[in-house]
Coordinates of C-alpha atoms and ligand atoms in Angstrom, one line a residue:
X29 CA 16.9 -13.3 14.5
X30 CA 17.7 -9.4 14.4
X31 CA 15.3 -7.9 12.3
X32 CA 15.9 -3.8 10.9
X33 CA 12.7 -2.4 9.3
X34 CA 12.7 0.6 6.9
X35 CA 10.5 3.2 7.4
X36 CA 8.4 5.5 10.0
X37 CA 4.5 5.3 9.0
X38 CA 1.4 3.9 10.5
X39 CA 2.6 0.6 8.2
X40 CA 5.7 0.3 9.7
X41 CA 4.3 0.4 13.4
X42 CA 1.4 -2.1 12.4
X43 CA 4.4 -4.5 10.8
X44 CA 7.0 -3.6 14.2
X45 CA 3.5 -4.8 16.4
X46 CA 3.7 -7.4 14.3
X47 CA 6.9 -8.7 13.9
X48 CA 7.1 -8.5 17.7
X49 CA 4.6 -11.2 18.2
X50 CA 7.1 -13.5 16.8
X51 CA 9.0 -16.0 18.9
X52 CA 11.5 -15.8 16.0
X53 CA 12.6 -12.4 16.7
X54 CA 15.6 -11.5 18.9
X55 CA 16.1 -7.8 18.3
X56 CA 13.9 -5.2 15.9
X57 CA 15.6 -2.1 14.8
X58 CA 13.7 0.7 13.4
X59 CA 14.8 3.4 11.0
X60 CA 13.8 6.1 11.3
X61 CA 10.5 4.2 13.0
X62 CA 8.2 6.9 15.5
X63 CA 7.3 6.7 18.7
X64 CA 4.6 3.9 18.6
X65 CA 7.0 1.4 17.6
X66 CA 9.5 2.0 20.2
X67 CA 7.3 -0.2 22.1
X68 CA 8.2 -3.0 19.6
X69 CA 11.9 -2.1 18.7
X70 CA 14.7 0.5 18.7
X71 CA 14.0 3.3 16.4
X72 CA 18.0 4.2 14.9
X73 CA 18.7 7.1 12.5
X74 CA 20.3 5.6 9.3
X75 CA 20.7 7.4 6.1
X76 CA 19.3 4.9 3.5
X77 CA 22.2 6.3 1.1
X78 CA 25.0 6.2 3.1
X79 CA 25.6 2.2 2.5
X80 CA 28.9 2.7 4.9
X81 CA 26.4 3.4 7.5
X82 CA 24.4 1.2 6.6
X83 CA 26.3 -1.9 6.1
X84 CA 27.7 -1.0 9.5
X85 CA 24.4 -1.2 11.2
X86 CA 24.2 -4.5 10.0
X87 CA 27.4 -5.7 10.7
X88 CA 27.2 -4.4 14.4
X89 CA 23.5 -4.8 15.3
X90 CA 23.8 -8.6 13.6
X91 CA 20.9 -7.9 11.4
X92 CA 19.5 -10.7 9.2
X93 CA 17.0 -9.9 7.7
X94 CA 15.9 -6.2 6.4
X95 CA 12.2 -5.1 6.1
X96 CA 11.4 -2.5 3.3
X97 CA 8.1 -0.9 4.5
X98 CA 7.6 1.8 1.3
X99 CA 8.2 1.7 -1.9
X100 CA 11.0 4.4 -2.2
X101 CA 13.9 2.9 -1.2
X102 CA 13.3 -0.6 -3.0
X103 CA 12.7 1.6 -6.7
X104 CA 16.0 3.4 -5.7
X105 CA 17.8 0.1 -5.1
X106 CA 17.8 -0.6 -1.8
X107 CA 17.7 -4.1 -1.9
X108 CA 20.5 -4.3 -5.0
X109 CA 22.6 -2.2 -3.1
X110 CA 22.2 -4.6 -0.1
X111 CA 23.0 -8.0 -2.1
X112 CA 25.8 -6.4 -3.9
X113 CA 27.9 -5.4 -1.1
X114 CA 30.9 -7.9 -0.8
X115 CA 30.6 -7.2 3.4
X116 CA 27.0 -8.5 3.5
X117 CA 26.8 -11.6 1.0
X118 CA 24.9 -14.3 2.4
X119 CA 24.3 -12.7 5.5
X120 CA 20.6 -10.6 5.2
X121 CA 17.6 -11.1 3.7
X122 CA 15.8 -8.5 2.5
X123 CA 11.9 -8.8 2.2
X124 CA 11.1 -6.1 -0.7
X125 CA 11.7 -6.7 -4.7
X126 CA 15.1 -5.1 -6.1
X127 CA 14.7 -2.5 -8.2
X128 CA 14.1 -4.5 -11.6
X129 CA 11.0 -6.1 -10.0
X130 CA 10.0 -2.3 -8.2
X131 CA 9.4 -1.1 -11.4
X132 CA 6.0 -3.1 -11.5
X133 CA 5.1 0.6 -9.4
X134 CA 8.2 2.5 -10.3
X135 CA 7.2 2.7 -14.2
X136 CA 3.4 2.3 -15.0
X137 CA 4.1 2.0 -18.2
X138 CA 6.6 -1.3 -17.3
X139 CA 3.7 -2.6 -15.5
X140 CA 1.6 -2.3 -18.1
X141 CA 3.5 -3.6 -20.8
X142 CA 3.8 -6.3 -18.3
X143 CA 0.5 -6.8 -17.9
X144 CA 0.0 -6.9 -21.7
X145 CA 2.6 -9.4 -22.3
X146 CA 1.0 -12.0 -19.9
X147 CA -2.3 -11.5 -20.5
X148 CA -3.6 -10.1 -17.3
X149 CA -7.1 -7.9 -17.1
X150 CA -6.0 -4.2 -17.3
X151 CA -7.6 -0.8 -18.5
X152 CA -6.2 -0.3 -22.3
X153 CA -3.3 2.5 -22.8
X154 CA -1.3 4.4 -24.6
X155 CA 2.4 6.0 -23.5
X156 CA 3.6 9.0 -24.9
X157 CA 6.8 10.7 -23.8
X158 CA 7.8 14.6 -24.0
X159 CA 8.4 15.3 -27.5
X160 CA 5.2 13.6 -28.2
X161 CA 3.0 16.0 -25.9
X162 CA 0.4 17.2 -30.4
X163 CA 0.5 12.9 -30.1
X164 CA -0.9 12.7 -26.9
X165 CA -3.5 15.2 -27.5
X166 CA -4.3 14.0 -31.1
X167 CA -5.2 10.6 -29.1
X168 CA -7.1 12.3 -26.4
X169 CA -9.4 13.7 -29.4
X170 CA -10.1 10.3 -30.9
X171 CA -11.3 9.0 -27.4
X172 CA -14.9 9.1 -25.3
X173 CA -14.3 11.1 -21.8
X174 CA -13.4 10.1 -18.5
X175 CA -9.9 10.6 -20.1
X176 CA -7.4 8.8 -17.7
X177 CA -4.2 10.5 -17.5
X178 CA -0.8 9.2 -15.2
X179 CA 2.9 10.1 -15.0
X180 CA 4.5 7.2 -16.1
X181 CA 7.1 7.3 -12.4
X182 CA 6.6 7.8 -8.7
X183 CA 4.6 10.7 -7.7
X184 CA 3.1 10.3 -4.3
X185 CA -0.4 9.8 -5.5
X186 CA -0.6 13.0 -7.2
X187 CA 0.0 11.7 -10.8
X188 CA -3.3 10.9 -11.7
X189 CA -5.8 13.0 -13.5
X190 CA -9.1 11.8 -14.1
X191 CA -10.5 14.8 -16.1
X192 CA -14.2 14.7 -17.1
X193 CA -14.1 16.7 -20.4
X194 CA -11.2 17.5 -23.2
X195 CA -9.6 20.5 -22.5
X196 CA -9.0 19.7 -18.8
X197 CA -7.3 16.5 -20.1
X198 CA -5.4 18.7 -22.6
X199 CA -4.5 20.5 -19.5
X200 CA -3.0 17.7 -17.7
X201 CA -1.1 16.4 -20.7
X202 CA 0.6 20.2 -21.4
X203 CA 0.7 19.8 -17.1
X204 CA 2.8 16.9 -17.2
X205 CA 4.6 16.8 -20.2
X206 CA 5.3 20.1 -19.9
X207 CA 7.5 19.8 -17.1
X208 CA 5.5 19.9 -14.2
X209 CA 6.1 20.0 -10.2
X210 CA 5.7 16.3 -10.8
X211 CA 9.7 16.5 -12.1
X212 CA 10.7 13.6 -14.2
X213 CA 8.1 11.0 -12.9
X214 CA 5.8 12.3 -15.8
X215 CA 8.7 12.7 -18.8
X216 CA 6.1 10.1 -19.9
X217 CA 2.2 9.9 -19.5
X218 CA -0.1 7.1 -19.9
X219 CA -3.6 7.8 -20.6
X220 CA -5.5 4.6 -20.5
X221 CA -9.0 3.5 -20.7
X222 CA -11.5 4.1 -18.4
X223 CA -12.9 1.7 -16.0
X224 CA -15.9 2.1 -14.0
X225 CA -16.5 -0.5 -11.1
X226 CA -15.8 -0.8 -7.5
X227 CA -12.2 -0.7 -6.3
X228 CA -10.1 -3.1 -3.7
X229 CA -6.7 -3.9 -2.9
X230 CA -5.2 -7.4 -2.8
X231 CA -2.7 -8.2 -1.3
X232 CA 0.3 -11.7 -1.8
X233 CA 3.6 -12.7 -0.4
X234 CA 6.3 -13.9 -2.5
X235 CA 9.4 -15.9 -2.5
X236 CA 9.4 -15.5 -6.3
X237 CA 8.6 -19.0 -6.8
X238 CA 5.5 -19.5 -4.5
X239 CA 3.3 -17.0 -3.6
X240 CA 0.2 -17.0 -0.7
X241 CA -2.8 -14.2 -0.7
X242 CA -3.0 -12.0 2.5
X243 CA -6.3 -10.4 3.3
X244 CA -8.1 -8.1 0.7
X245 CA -9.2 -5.0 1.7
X246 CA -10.4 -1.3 0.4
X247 CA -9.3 1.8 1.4
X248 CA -10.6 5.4 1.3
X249 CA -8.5 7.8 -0.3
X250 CA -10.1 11.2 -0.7
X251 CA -10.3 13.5 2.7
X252 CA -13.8 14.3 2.2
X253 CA -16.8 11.8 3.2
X254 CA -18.5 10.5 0.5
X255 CA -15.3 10.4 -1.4
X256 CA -14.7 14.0 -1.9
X257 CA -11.8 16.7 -2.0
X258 CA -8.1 15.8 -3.0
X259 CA -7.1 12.3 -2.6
X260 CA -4.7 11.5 0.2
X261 CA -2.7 8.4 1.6
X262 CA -5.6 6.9 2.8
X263 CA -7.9 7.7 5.5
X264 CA -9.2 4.7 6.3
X265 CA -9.9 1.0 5.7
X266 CA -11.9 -2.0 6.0
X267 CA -10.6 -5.9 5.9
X268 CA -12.3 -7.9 4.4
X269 CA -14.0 -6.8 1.2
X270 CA -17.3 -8.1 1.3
X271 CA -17.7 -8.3 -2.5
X272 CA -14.3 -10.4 -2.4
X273 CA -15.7 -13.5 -1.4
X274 CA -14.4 -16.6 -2.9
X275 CA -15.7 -16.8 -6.5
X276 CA -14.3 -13.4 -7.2
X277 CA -11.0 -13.9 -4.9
X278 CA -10.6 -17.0 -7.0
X279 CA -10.5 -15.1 -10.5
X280 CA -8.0 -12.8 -8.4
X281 CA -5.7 -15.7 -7.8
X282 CA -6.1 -17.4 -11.4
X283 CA -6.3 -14.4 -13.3
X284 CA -4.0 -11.8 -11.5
X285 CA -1.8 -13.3 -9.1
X286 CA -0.4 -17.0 -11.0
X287 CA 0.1 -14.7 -14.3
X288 CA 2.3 -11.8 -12.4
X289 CA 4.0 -14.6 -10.3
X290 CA 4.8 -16.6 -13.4
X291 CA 5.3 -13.3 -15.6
X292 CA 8.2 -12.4 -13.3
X293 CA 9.3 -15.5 -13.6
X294 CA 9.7 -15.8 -16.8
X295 CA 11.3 -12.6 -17.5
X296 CA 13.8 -13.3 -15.0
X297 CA 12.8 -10.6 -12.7
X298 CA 13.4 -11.9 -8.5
X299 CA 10.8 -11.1 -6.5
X300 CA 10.6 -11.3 -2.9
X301 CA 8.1 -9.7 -0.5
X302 CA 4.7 -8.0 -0.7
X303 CA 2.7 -7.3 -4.2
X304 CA -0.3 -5.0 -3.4
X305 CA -2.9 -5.5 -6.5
X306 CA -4.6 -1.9 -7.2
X307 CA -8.0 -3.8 -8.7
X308 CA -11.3 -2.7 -10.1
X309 CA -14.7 -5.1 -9.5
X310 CA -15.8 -4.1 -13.2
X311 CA -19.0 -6.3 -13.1
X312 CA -17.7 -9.5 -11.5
X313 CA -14.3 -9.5 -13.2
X314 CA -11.1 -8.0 -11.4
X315 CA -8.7 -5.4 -13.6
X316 CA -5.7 -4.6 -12.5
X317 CA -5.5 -0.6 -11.8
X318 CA -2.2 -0.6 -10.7
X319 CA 0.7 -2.6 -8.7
X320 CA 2.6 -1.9 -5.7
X321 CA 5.2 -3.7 -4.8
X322 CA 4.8 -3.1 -0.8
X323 CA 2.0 -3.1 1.6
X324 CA -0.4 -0.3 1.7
X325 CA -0.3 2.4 4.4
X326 CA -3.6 2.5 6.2
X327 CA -4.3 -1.1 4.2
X328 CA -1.6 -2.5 6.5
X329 CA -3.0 -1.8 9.7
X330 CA -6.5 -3.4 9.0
X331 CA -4.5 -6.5 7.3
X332 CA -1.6 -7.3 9.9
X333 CA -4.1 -7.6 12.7
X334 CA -6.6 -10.0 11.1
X335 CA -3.3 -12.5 10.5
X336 CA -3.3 -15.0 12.4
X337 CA -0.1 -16.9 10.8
X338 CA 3.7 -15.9 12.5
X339 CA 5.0 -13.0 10.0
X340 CA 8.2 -13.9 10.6
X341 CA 7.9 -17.2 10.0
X342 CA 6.5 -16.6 6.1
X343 CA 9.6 -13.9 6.1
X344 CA 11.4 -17.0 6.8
X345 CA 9.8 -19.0 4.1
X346 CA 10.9 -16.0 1.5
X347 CA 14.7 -16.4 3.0
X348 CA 15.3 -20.2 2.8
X349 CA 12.5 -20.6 -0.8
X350 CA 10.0 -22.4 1.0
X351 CA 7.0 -20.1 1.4
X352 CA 5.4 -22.8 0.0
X353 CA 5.3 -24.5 3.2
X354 CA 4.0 -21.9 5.1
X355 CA 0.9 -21.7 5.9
X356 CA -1.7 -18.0 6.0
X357 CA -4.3 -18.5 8.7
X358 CA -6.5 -15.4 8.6
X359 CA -9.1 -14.3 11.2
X360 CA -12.6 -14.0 10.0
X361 CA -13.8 -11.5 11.9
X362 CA -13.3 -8.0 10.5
X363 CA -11.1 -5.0 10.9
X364 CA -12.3 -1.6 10.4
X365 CA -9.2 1.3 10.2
X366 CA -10.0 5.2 11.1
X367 CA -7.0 7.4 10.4
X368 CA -7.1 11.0 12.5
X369 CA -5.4 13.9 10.3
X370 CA -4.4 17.2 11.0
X371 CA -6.5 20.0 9.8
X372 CA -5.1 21.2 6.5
X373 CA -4.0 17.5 5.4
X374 CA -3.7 16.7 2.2
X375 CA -1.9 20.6 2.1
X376 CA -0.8 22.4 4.9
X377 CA -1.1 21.5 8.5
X378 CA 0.1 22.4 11.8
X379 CA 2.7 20.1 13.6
X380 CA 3.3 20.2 17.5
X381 CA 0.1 19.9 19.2
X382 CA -0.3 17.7 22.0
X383 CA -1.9 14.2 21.5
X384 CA -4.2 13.1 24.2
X385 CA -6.3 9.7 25.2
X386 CA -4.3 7.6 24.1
X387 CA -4.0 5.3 27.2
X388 CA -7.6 5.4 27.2
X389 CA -7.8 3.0 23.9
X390 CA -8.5 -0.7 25.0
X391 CA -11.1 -1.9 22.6
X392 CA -8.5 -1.1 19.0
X393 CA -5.2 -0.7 18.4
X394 CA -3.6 2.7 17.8
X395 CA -0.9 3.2 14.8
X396 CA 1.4 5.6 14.7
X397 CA 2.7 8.0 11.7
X398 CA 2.8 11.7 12.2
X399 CA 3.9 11.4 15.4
X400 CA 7.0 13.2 17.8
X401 CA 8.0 13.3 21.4
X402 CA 8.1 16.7 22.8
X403 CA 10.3 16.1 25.5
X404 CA 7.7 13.5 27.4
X405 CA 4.9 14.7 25.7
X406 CA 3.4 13.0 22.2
X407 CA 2.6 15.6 19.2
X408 CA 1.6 15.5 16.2
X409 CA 4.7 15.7 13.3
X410 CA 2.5 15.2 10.1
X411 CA -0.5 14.7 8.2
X412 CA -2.0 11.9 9.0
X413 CA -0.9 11.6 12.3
X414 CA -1.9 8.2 13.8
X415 CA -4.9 5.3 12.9
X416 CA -7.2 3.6 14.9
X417 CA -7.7 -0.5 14.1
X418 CA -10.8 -2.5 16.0
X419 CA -12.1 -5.6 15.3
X420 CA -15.7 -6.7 14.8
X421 CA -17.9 -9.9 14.3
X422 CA -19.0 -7.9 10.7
X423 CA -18.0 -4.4 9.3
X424 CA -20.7 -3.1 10.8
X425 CA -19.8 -3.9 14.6
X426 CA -15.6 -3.2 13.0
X427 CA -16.9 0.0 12.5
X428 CA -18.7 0.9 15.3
X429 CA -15.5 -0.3 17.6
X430 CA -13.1 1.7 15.5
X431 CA -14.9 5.0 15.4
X432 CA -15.6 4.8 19.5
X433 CA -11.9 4.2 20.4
X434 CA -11.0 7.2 17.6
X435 CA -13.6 9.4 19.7
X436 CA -11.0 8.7 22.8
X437 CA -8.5 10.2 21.2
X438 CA -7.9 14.1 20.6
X439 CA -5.4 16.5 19.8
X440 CA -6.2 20.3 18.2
X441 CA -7.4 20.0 14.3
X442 CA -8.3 16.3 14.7
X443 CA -10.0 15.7 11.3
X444 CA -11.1 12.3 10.1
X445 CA -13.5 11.1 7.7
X446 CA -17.1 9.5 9.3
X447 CA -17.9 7.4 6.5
X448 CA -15.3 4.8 6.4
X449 CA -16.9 1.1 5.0
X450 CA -20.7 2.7 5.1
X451 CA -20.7 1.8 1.5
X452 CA -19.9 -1.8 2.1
X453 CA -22.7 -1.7 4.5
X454 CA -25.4 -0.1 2.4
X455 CA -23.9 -2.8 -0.5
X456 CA -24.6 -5.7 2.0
X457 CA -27.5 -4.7 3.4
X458 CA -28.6 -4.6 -0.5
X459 CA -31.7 -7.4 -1.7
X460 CA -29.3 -10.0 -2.4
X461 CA -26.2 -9.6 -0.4
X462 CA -22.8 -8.2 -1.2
X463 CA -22.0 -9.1 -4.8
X464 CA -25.4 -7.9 -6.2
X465 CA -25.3 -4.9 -4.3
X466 CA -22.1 -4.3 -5.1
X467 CA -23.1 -4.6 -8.9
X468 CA -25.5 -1.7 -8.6
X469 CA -22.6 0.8 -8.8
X470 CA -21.8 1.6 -4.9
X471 CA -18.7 3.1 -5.4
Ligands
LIG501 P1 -3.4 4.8 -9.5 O1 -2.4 5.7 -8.9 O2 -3.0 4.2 -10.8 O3 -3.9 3.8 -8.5 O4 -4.7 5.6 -9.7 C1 -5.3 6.4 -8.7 C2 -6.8 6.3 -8.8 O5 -7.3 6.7 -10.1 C3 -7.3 4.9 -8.7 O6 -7.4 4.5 -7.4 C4 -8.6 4.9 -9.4 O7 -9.6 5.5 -8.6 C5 -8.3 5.9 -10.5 N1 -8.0 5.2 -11.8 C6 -6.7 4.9 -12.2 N2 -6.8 4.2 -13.4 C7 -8.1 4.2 -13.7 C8 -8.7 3.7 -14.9 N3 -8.1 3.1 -15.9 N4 -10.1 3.8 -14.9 C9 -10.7 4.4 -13.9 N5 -10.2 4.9 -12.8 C10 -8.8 4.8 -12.7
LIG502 N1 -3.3 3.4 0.7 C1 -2.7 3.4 -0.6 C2 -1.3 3.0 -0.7 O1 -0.6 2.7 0.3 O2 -0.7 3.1 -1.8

């Protein structure tokens, strides 16, 4: 089967590696894609909005199933666009929601309303749109601090405001409501309750019927060590989470995942492909922070490696309804991710400087992102330029691997964060083991 795969990040490579693996896949196309996963596929330029060109691709290239790596194109309507093109019925797949089940991360206040109506764990909240900016403050007054602030749309991880005292929460409400550089995504804020507890990310695959959980795992999204600084993509992560072990993973599936599978259901909404669950351990019991409707980008590239099971062939199981045949065998061991960043990253960065070492990884796999050829030579092209995935017996020896094969690799401005999963050790290594330690507020 021809495969084309949307996007260009350290995901997409870890899911081009992937897919590659598969004795199911003829031909992998890549747009835009980078220069790691030429190795797996042919990287094409494609313009997600010209559907002539796009439909074209398919047509020509024999594509049958289409891969939707982030979350932009599926809330824009991608996958609607793709199913309601006379040229293309019945012939692709496309593994990513349409845009009426996208909005479970395109509109945080859909999800939560969503969340509300089926009775799964979440943070309490109010919406208030731009006309309603004396409401929003009147609210904030009646509340405790840590006020909890979020544009309602999509805004690249900059649209929450965790603000310690009142007037800085005032601040963000006039920010957003205002008419910030956050555009329409915050015409309507949320400000929600509080949660304190330790966060991880869970991950299922759905045919909108059946669904099966993929590794858990955390990631690391400030720049700074010891969670500090601006937040970020993601600059590192660690599969699995050692606080997720079964009892908790089990309120996950009963609580979270059957509800949202069922939920969309029942509201009609068609769902096929990845939900990434945005949750918070608040002492034993999983909330839902947020959902994503996509893998996570590092999260990916510690998940994809520890899965054992063909990708293509549960792909396969979302195309023909029977996921529920399939079958998810995960590797035990665990997975530690390091992503390298240019200096500057999450603002301003330099671009062009040669990347060196490479060849000298064995021990890990490398991911691509921010990467360009320059004529023969590989360069960094963005902020977090490429990420660093090793295996280990435990987290400990994950970690270890990771951060020796990162230390092979250099290129000018090289930043990455040292600390990656050390809190997962210290809770582990806590008197009795990883869910007590976990309890004592390691965050
Ligand atoms: P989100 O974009 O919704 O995932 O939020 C970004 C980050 O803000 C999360 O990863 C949490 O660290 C934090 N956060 C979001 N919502 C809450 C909440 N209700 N209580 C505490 N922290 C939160
Ligand atoms: N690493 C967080 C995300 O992909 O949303």
């Amino acid at each position: 089967m021809n495969v084309l795969l949307i996007g260009g990040g350290g995901r997409e490579h870890a899911l081009a590696w992937k897919l590659a693996q598969s004795s199911m896949l003829d031909e992998l196309y890549v747009a835009p894609g980078n220069p790691g996963t030429v190795r797996h596929g042919r990287n094409v330029k494609l313009d997600l909005n010209d559907q002539r060109a796009l439909r074209q691709l398919i047509i020509d290239k024999r594509i049958r199933m289409v891969v939707v790596g982030p979350e932009g194109p599926l809330v824009d309507g991608l996958h609607d666009r793709i199913a309601a093109d006379a040229q293309l019925k019945g012939l692709v797949t496309v593994i990513g929601p349409t845009a009426s089940g996208a909005r479970l991360e395109g509109s945080k206040e859909f999800a939560k309303e969503f969340m509300f109506r089926h009775n799964i764990p979440t943070a309490q909240f109010r919406a208030f749109g731009k006309d309603q900016l004396p409401e929003a403050i009147a609210h904030i007054g009646r509340m405790e601090g840590p006020y909890v602030i979020k544009a309602d749309g999509l805004a690249q991880g900059k649209g929450v405001v965790i603000a310690t005292d009142r007037k800085e929460a005032e601040k963000a409400l006039n920010e957003m409501l205002g008419g910030s550089s956050l555009g329409a995504a915050a015409d309507r804020v949320l400000i929600e309750q509080h949660l304190v507890g330790v966060e991880l990310s869970a991950f299922l695959i759905t045919d909108g019927e059946a669904f099966k959980m993929l590794p858990s795992a955390k990631d690391y999204k400030r720049i700074g060590d010891g969670d500090t600084g601006p937040n970020t993509g993601g600059m590192g992560a660690i599969s699995p989470v050692p606080f997720a072990e079964k009892e908790f993973m089990g309120k996950v599936h009963d609580r979270i995942a059957v509800p949202t599978i069922r939920g969309l259901r029942s509201e009609g909404i068609p769902f096929q492909g990845f939900i990434f669950m945005g949750l918070m351990n608040v002492g034993g019991d999983p909330y839902v922070i947020e959902y994503n409707v996509r893998l996570g980008d590092p999260e990916a590239q510690a998940i994809l490696p520890r899965l054992r099971s063909d990708l293509m062939d549960l792909f396969e199981g979302i195309a023909t309804g029977t996921l529920s045949e399939r079958h998810v065998d995960v590797d035990d061991r665990s997975c530690a991710t390091v992503v390298l960043a240019s200096e500057g990253y999450p603002g301003k960065y330099a671009t062009g400087k040669p990347i060196v070492g490479l060849e000298m990884v064995r021990a890990a796999h490398v991911f691509q992102s921010g990467t360009a050829l320059d004529k023969d030579e590989l360069v960094t092209a963005g902020g977090r330029v490429l990420s660093v995935t090793a295996f280990g017996k435990d987290i400990e020896h994950a970690i270890i691997n990771a951060y020796a094969s990162a230390s092979l690799i250099e290129f000018e401005g090289k930043r990455q964060r040292m600390d990656i999963g050390r809190d997962l050790l210290q809770a582990t290594a806590g008197k009795g083991g990883g869910a007590a330690g976990m309890k004592l507020g390691v965050k």
